Coordinates of C-alpha atoms in Angstrom, one line a residue:
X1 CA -12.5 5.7 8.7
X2 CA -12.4 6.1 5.2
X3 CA -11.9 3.6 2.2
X4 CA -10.3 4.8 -1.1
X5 CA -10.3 2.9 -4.0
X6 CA -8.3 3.8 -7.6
X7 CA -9.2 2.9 -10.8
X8 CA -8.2 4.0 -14.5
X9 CA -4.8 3.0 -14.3
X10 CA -2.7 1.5 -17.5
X11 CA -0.2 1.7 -20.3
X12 CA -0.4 5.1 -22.9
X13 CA 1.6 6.2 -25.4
X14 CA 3.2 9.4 -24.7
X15 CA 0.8 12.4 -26.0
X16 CA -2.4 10.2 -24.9
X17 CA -4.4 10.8 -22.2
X18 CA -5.9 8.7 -18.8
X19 CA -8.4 9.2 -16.2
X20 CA -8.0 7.9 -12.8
X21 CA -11.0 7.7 -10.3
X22 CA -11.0 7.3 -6.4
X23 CA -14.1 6.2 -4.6
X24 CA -14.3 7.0 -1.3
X25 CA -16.5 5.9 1.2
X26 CA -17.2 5.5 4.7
X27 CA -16.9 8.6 6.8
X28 CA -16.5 11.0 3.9
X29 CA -17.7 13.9 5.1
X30 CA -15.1 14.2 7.0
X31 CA -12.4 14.7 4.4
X32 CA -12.1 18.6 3.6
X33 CA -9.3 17.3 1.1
X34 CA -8.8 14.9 -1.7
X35 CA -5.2 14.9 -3.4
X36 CA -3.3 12.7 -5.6
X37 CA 0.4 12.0 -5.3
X38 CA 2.5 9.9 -7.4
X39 CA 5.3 7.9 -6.5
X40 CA 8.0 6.6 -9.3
X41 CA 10.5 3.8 -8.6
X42 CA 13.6 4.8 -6.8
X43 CA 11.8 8.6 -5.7
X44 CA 10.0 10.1 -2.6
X45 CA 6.0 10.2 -3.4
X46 CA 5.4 13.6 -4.6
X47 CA 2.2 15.8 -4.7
X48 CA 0.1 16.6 -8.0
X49 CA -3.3 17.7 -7.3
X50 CA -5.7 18.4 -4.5
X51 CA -9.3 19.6 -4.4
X52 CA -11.5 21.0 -1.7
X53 CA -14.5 18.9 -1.4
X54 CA -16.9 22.2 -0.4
X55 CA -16.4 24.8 -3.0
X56 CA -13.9 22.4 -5.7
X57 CA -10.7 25.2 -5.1
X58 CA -7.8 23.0 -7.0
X59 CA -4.1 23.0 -6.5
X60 CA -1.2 21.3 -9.2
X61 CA 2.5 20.9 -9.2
X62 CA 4.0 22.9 -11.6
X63 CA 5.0 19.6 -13.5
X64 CA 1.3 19.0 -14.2
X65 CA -0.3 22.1 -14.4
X66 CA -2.2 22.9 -17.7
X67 CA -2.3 18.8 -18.6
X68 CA -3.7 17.5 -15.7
X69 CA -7.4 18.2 -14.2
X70 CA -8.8 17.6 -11.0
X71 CA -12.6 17.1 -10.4
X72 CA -15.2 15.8 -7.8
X73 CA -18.9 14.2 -7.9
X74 CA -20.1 15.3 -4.4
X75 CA -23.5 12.6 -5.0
X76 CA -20.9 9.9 -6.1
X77 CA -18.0 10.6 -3.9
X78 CA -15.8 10.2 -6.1
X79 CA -12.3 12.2 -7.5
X80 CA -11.3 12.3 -10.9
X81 CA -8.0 12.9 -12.1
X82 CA -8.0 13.9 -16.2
X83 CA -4.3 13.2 -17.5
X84 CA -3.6 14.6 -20.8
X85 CA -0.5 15.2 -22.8
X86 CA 1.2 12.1 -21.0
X87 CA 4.8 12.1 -21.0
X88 CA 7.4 9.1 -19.8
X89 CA 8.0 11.0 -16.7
X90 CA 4.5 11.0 -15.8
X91 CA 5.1 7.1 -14.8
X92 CA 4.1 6.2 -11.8
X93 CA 1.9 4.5 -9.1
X94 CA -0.9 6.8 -8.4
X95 CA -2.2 7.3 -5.0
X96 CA -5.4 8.8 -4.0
X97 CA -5.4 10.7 -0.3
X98 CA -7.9 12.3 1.8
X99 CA -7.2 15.0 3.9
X100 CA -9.6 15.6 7.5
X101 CA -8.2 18.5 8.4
X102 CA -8.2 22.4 6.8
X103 CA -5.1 23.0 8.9
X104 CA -1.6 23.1 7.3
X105 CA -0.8 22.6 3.5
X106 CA -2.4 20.1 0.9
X107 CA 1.2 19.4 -0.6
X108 CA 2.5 17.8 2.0
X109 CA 1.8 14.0 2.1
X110 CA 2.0 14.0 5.6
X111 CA -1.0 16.0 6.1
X112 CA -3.3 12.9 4.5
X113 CA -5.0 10.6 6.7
X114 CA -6.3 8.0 4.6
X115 CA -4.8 6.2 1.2
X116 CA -5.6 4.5 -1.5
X117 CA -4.6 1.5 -2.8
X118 CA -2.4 3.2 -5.7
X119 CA -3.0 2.5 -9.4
X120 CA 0.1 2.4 -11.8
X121 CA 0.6 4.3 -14.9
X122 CA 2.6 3.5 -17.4
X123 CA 3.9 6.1 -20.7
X124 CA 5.8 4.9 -23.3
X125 CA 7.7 7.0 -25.1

């Protein structure tokens, strides 16, 4: 098993930046995988980011790319997500995932095994 926890969410003005943690613990080592979706009222929960937990390769939706940043702290086990250039369509509940498999794709929510919590973020325009 492993436990996810978010944290970081709130309310920004659009042009401001976040950053949203997940702690993960338990049986961590056996996540290859850590992504973050997002999921906004009335729509299907949607991939943003993923990292690799060995090497730190990163992956972004095109909707995010060049704002957003993915990172890790291997000692802390913990995934940052670094929002920048916020816009109202950024809103959303924020889900951390972790991924025990290096099969299949890392932009498919299905492929996660374990899920946080979910944080919400709010931009006003």
């Amino acid at each position: 098993q492993v436990q996810l926890v978010e944290s970081g969410g709130g309310l920004v003005q659009a042009g401001g930046s976040l950053r949203l943690s997940c702690a993960a613990s338990g049986r961590t080592f056996s996540s290859y995988y850590m992504g973050w979706f997002r999921q906004a009222p009335g729509k299907e929960r949607e991939f943003v980011t993923a990292i690799k937990w060995s090497g730190g390769s990163t992956y972004y939706a095109d909707s995010v790319k060049g704002r957003f940043t993915i990172s890790r702290d291997n000692a802390k086990n913990t995934v940052y997500l670094q929002m920048n250039s916020l816009k109202p369509e950024d809103t959303a509940v924020y889900y951390c995932a972790a991924k025990t498999s290096w099969l299949g794709t890392v932009r498919g929510r299905s492929e996660y095994d374990y899920w946080g919590q979910g944080t919400q973020v709010t931009v006003s325009s």
